[in-house]
Short mmCIF file of C-alpha atoms and ligand atoms in Angstrom, two decimals:
data_model
loop_
_atom_site.label_atom_id
_atom_site.label_comp_id
_atom_site.label_asym_id
_atom_site.label_seq_id
_atom_site.Cartn_x
_atom_site.Cartn_y
_atom_site.Cartn_z
CA MET L 1 0.00 0.00 0.00
CA THR L 2 1.40 3.38 -0.96
CA ALA L 3 0.76 6.80 0.53
CA VAL L 4 -0.26 9.33 -2.10
CA GLN L 5 0.92 12.86 -1.37
CA THR L 6 -0.01 14.82 -4.43
CA GLY L 7 0.17 18.25 -2.89
CA ILE L 8 -3.23 19.81 -2.45
CA GLY L 9 -5.93 17.80 -0.85
CA ASN L 10 -5.37 14.35 -2.32
CA VAL L 11 -4.08 11.95 0.28
CA GLY L 12 -4.87 8.31 -0.13
CA THR L 13 -3.40 5.06 -1.32
CA ILE L 14 -2.58 3.47 -4.66
CA LYS L 15 -3.57 -0.09 -4.12
CA PRO L 16 -4.48 -2.52 -6.88
CA ARG L 17 -7.65 -4.36 -5.88
CA ARG L 18 -8.45 -7.73 -7.38
CA MET L 19 -12.09 -7.78 -8.46
CA ALA L 20 -14.41 -10.53 -9.66
CA PHE L 21 -17.11 -9.29 -12.03
CA ASP L 22 -19.66 -11.58 -13.55
CA MET L 23 -19.38 -10.92 -17.29
CA SER L 24 -22.24 -13.30 -18.05
CA GLN L 25 -24.55 -10.57 -16.69
CA LEU L 26 -24.06 -8.84 -20.03
CA ARG L 27 -26.91 -10.35 -21.98
CA GLU L 28 -28.29 -7.47 -24.04
CA LYS L 29 -26.17 -5.98 -26.82
CA TYR L 30 -27.64 -2.52 -26.24
CA PHE L 31 -27.64 -2.78 -22.50
CA PHE L 32 -27.21 0.90 -21.64
CA ARG L 33 -30.78 2.26 -21.34
CA GLY L 34 -31.52 0.16 -24.43
CA ASN L 35 -29.88 2.96 -26.42
CA PRO L 36 -27.45 1.87 -29.21
CA ILE L 37 -25.58 5.21 -29.24
CA LEU L 38 -24.96 5.22 -25.48
CA SER L 39 -24.23 1.48 -25.41
CA THR L 40 -21.66 1.76 -28.20
CA LEU L 41 -20.10 4.72 -26.37
CA MET L 42 -19.55 2.40 -23.41
CA TYR L 43 -18.21 -0.34 -25.72
CA ALA L 44 -15.91 2.17 -27.44
CA LEU L 45 -14.50 3.25 -24.08
CA SER L 46 -14.05 -0.32 -22.93
CA ALA L 47 -12.41 -1.27 -26.25
CA SER L 48 -9.87 1.52 -25.81
CA PHE L 49 -8.75 0.43 -22.33
CA PRO L 50 -6.68 -2.78 -22.71
CA ASP L 51 -4.20 -1.53 -25.31
CA GLY L 52 -4.46 2.07 -24.08
CA GLU L 53 -3.56 1.06 -20.55
CA ARG L 54 -0.64 -1.07 -21.78
CA PHE L 55 0.58 2.04 -23.64
CA PHE L 56 0.28 4.06 -20.38
CA ILE L 57 2.28 1.45 -18.45
CA ASP L 58 5.07 1.29 -21.06
CA SER L 59 5.39 5.06 -21.33
CA VAL L 60 5.75 5.43 -17.54
CA ARG L 61 8.00 2.38 -17.19
CA HIS L 62 10.43 3.91 -19.71
CA TYR L 63 11.26 6.65 -17.19
CA GLN L 64 11.19 4.52 -14.04
CA LYS L 65 15.01 4.31 -13.99
CA ASP L 66 15.25 8.13 -13.89
CA ILE L 67 13.06 8.50 -10.80
CA LYS L 68 14.89 8.65 -7.47
CA ASP L 69 12.04 9.70 -5.16
CA PRO L 70 11.01 6.51 -3.26
CA VAL L 71 7.41 7.74 -2.82
CA LEU L 72 6.98 8.31 -6.55
CA LEU L 73 8.65 4.97 -7.31
CA GLU L 74 6.17 3.22 -5.02
CA GLN L 75 3.32 5.10 -6.69
CA ILE L 76 4.56 3.95 -10.11
CA ARG L 77 4.36 0.34 -8.91
CA GLY L 78 0.78 0.92 -7.67
CA PHE L 79 -0.13 2.62 -10.95
CA ILE L 80 1.24 -0.26 -13.04
CA GLY L 81 -0.58 -2.83 -10.90
CA GLN L 82 -3.89 -0.99 -11.20
CA GLU L 83 -3.68 -0.36 -14.95
CA ALA L 84 -2.64 -3.95 -15.70
CA HIS L 85 -5.68 -5.21 -13.80
CA HIS L 86 -8.01 -2.71 -15.51
CA ALA L 87 -6.76 -3.93 -18.89
CA ARG L 88 -7.45 -7.57 -18.00
CA ILE L 89 -10.96 -6.91 -16.68
CA HIS L 90 -11.93 -4.80 -19.71
CA GLU L 91 -10.55 -7.55 -21.97
CA ASP L 92 -12.98 -9.99 -20.34
CA PHE L 93 -15.85 -7.53 -20.83
CA ASN L 94 -14.85 -6.95 -24.46
CA ASP L 95 -14.71 -10.70 -25.10
CA ARG L 96 -18.22 -11.05 -23.70
CA ALA L 97 -19.46 -8.20 -25.94
CA GLN L 98 -17.87 -9.97 -28.91
CA VAL L 99 -19.79 -13.16 -28.06
CA LEU L 100 -23.00 -11.10 -28.12
CA GLY L 101 -22.13 -9.97 -31.64
CA MET L 102 -20.44 -6.59 -31.18
CA ALA L 103 -17.41 -6.17 -33.49
CA MET L 104 -15.04 -5.42 -30.62
CA ASP L 105 -12.12 -7.17 -32.35
CA LYS L 106 -12.29 -4.78 -35.32
CA VAL L 107 -12.48 -1.70 -33.10
CA GLN L 108 -9.64 -2.88 -30.88
CA ARG L 109 -7.47 -3.75 -33.87
CA ARG L 110 -7.90 -0.25 -35.28
CA LEU L 111 -7.18 1.44 -31.94
CA LYS L 112 -4.10 -0.76 -31.43
CA GLY L 113 -2.90 0.34 -34.87
CA ARG L 114 -3.23 4.00 -33.80
CA LEU L 115 -1.28 3.33 -30.60
CA ASP L 116 1.42 1.38 -32.48
CA THR L 117 1.80 4.37 -34.81
CA GLY L 118 2.21 6.55 -31.70
CA ARG L 119 4.89 4.23 -30.35
CA ARG L 120 6.77 4.42 -33.68
CA LYS L 121 6.44 8.13 -34.42
CA LEU L 122 6.55 9.79 -31.00
CA ASN L 123 9.62 9.97 -28.81
CA PRO L 124 9.36 8.67 -25.19
CA SER L 125 8.72 12.13 -23.74
CA GLN L 126 5.86 12.74 -26.18
CA GLN L 127 4.42 9.30 -25.41
CA LEU L 128 4.48 10.13 -21.71
CA ALA L 129 2.77 13.48 -22.45
CA VAL L 130 0.05 11.52 -24.31
CA THR L 131 -0.37 9.27 -21.27
CA ALA L 132 -0.56 12.19 -18.83
CA ALA L 133 -3.21 13.89 -21.01
CA LEU L 134 -5.26 10.68 -21.31
CA GLU L 135 -4.98 10.19 -17.56
CA HIS L 136 -6.56 13.62 -17.14
CA ILE L 137 -9.39 12.50 -19.41
CA THR L 138 -9.89 9.29 -17.41
CA ALA L 139 -9.81 11.19 -14.09
CA THR L 140 -12.44 13.58 -15.49
CA LEU L 141 -14.57 10.67 -16.72
CA ALA L 142 -14.07 9.09 -13.29
CA GLN L 143 -15.32 12.15 -11.42
CA TRP L 144 -18.42 12.30 -13.58
CA THR L 145 -19.04 8.55 -13.14
CA LEU L 146 -18.84 8.79 -9.36
CA GLU L 147 -20.94 11.96 -9.18
CA ASN L 148 -23.59 10.65 -11.60
CA PRO L 149 -23.74 6.89 -11.09
CA GLU L 150 -26.34 5.00 -13.10
CA PRO L 151 -28.90 3.67 -10.63
CA GLY L 152 -28.14 0.13 -9.46
CA ASP L 153 -31.63 -1.05 -10.36
CA ASP L 154 -32.68 -4.24 -12.11
CA ASP L 155 -32.14 -2.68 -15.55
CA ASN L 156 -28.48 -2.08 -14.76
CA ARG L 157 -28.06 -5.65 -13.55
CA GLN L 158 -28.10 -6.55 -17.25
CA SER L 159 -24.46 -5.60 -17.33
CA PRO L 160 -21.50 -5.67 -14.94
CA LEU L 161 -20.34 -2.39 -16.44
CA ARG L 162 -21.83 -0.13 -13.76
CA GLU L 163 -19.79 -1.87 -11.03
CA MET L 164 -16.71 -2.06 -13.28
CA LEU L 165 -16.81 1.65 -14.01
CA ILE L 166 -17.26 2.63 -10.35
CA TRP L 167 -14.22 0.54 -9.34
CA HIS L 168 -12.18 1.71 -12.33
CA ALA L 169 -13.14 5.35 -11.72
CA MET L 170 -12.07 5.21 -8.11
CA GLU L 171 -8.65 3.77 -8.95
CA GLU L 172 -8.19 6.28 -11.80
CA ILE L 173 -8.62 9.10 -9.27
CA GLU L 174 -6.19 7.40 -6.87
CA HIS L 175 -3.38 7.29 -9.44
CA LYS L 176 -4.31 10.33 -11.54
CA ALA L 177 -1.09 12.25 -10.78
CA VAL L 178 1.46 9.45 -11.27
CA ALA L 179 2.15 9.75 -15.01
CA PHE L 180 1.97 13.54 -14.62
CA ASP L 181 4.54 13.56 -11.79
CA VAL L 182 6.86 11.24 -13.74
CA TYR L 183 6.58 13.61 -16.72
CA LYS L 184 7.22 16.63 -14.51
CA THR L 185 10.26 15.01 -12.89
CA ALA L 186 11.84 13.30 -15.89
CA VAL L 187 10.79 15.56 -18.79
CA GLY L 188 9.34 18.79 -17.45
CA ASN L 189 8.60 20.41 -20.82
CA GLU L 190 5.41 22.40 -20.05
CA LYS L 191 4.96 23.65 -23.62
CA GLN L 192 5.01 20.11 -24.98
CA ARG L 193 2.66 18.86 -22.22
CA ILE L 194 0.06 21.46 -23.17
CA ALA L 195 0.45 21.12 -26.96
CA VAL L 196 0.12 17.32 -26.80
CA ALA L 197 -2.93 17.57 -24.51
CA ARG L 198 -4.65 20.05 -26.86
CA PHE L 199 -4.29 17.50 -29.66
CA ILE L 200 -5.32 14.50 -27.51
CA PHE L 201 -8.44 16.19 -26.10
CA ARG L 202 -9.66 16.78 -29.66
CA MET L 203 -8.69 13.32 -30.93
CA PHE L 204 -10.27 11.47 -28.04
CA TRP L 205 -13.88 12.19 -29.00
CA ILE L 206 -13.15 11.66 -32.70
CA GLN L 207 -11.68 8.21 -31.95
CA MET L 208 -14.66 7.33 -29.74
CA ALA L 209 -17.09 8.39 -32.50
CA ILE L 210 -15.25 6.31 -35.13
CA SER L 211 -15.39 3.25 -32.84
CA GLN L 212 -19.13 3.79 -32.27
CA LEU L 213 -19.82 4.13 -35.98
CA MET L 214 -17.85 0.94 -36.69
CA LEU L 215 -19.82 -0.99 -34.06
CA LEU L 216 -23.17 0.28 -35.32
CA TRP L 217 -22.21 -0.30 -38.96
CA CYS L 218 -21.03 -3.89 -38.33
CA ASP L 219 -24.28 -4.62 -36.50
CA ARG L 220 -26.33 -2.92 -39.23
CA LYS L 221 -28.00 -0.89 -36.48
CA LEU L 222 -29.62 2.44 -37.23
CA PRO L 223 -30.44 4.44 -34.07
CA SER L 224 -33.96 5.86 -33.86
CA LEU L 225 -34.76 9.54 -33.47
CA LYS L 226 -35.56 8.87 -29.80
CA ASP L 227 -32.12 7.23 -29.34
CA ILE L 228 -30.44 10.26 -30.90
CA ARG L 229 -32.38 12.69 -28.70
CA GLU L 230 -31.56 10.73 -25.55
CA ALA L 231 -27.86 10.46 -26.44
CA TRP L 232 -27.73 14.19 -27.20
CA ALA L 233 -29.22 15.01 -23.79
CA PHE L 234 -26.74 12.63 -22.11
CA MET L 235 -23.82 14.42 -23.76
CA TRP L 236 -24.92 18.03 -24.23
CA GLY L 237 -28.03 18.47 -22.05
CA GLU L 238 -28.17 20.62 -18.94
CA ARG L 239 -26.29 18.01 -16.89
CA GLY L 240 -24.74 16.39 -19.96
CA PHE L 241 -21.34 14.81 -19.73
CA ARG L 242 -19.55 16.66 -22.50
CA ARG L 243 -20.98 20.01 -21.52
CA TRP L 244 -19.67 19.48 -17.99
CA ALA L 245 -16.34 17.98 -19.11
CA ALA L 246 -15.24 20.68 -21.57
CA PRO L 247 -14.08 23.20 -18.91
CA GLU L 248 -12.63 20.33 -16.83
CA PHE L 249 -10.44 19.32 -19.78
CA SER L 250 -9.38 22.97 -20.25
CA LYS L 251 -8.02 23.21 -16.71
CA TYR L 252 -5.19 20.90 -17.79
CA LEU L 253 -4.12 23.38 -20.47
CA ARG L 254 -3.23 26.06 -17.92
CA PRO L 255 0.56 26.46 -17.45
CA GLY L 256 1.53 25.27 -13.98
CA PHE L 257 -1.50 22.98 -13.63
CA HIS L 258 -1.20 19.93 -11.38
CA PRO L 259 -3.83 17.14 -11.15
CA SER L 260 -4.14 17.71 -7.40
CA ASP L 261 -5.46 21.23 -8.15
CA ILE L 262 -8.77 19.41 -8.67
CA ASP L 263 -9.69 17.93 -5.32
CA GLN L 264 -11.56 14.67 -5.94
CA SER L 265 -10.51 13.01 -2.69
CA LYS L 266 -14.05 13.10 -1.23
CA LEU L 267 -15.21 10.81 -4.04
CA ILE L 268 -12.86 7.99 -3.13
CA GLU L 269 -12.31 8.31 0.62
CA ARG L 270 -15.47 6.38 1.49
CA TRP L 271 -16.05 4.51 -1.74
CA HIS L 272 -16.62 1.15 -0.04
CA LEU L 273 -19.37 2.73 2.12
CA ASN L 274 -20.91 4.59 -0.82
CA TYR L 275 -20.82 1.51 -3.07
CA PRO L 276 -21.00 -1.58 -0.83
CA GLU L 277 -22.26 -3.67 -3.77
CA VAL L 278 -19.01 -2.89 -5.65
CA ALA L 279 -16.78 -3.37 -2.59
CA ALA L 280 -18.39 -6.82 -2.17
CA LEU L 281 -16.85 -7.87 -5.49
CA GLN L 282 -13.30 -7.36 -4.20
CA VAL L 283 -11.46 -10.66 -3.86
CA GLY L 284 -7.97 -9.47 -2.95
FE1 FE2 K 1 -7.29 2.35 -15.85
FE1 FE2 K 2 -5.17 5.45 -15.37
#
C-alpha cells in the first residue's frame, strides 16, 4: 500500500484491488438504457482500455530508472498494478461483448494500430505526455461517473459495467497524478505537455465516435430519433457529460496545472461505504 501525497488535498493510497465481475450478466447488446448510441459509447470506451492502458504502463516504465524519489517509485508500482488489472478486466468484458455480436475485435485492432503508430512516431517524452493527457481524461470521466452513477436497479443488472466503471473510476482518481509527476520530474517540458494535450483532447472524442460508428455499422444498427435525442441530452443536455467535461479538460491546459489542483478526494475516501455492492466484489 502506498501513501499518495499529491500536494493539495489528495491523500490516499494506490492499491491494486483484485475484483471478480460476472461478465455473463451482459446479456443485451444494447444494454445501456436500451440505447445503441450510449451502449456503443460504453463499448468504445471499454475497447480503448486494454491496449491504451498497456501504452500508459510502457510510457511510464520507460522513465522509471530516472526516478529517485522513493514515494513516486512506489506510486509507479501501484499505478502499473492498477492499470494492468483494468486492462485484463476490460478484456474480459470486451470478449463477452464480442460473443454477443459486437465487433469489438475490429475496433480494438484499429485502436491498437493508432497506438502502435504513436509508439513508432513519438519519442518517449511525447508518449508520456500523451499518457498524462489521457490520464486527465480518465480522471475527469471518473469524477463524472462517481458523481452521476447510473442507478443500481434491475435494468443495470443486465451488465457488470456499472460496477466495473465505479471501481475503475475510483482507482483512476487514486493514481491520476502518477504519469503527470513522472513527466514533470523526468521531462518537465510544459509547452510540450500542453500542446500534446490540446491534440489529444480533440482526438479522443473523434476516436470514440469512429469506434461507435464501426460498431453500429457492423451490427447494421440504425439508431432511432428517440435514441439520438436521448444520447444528445446525455452528452450536451443541462447536466450532460460533455458540456460538464469541456471546462474540466481545459483546466489541464493552464501552465503550472497539477492534477491535485482538482480535489476529488471526497469521491474515493469512502467509496466502499458509498458503493458496498461494488466493494463486495473485491477478492484481494
Ligand atoms: Fe485504468
Ligand atoms: Fe489510469
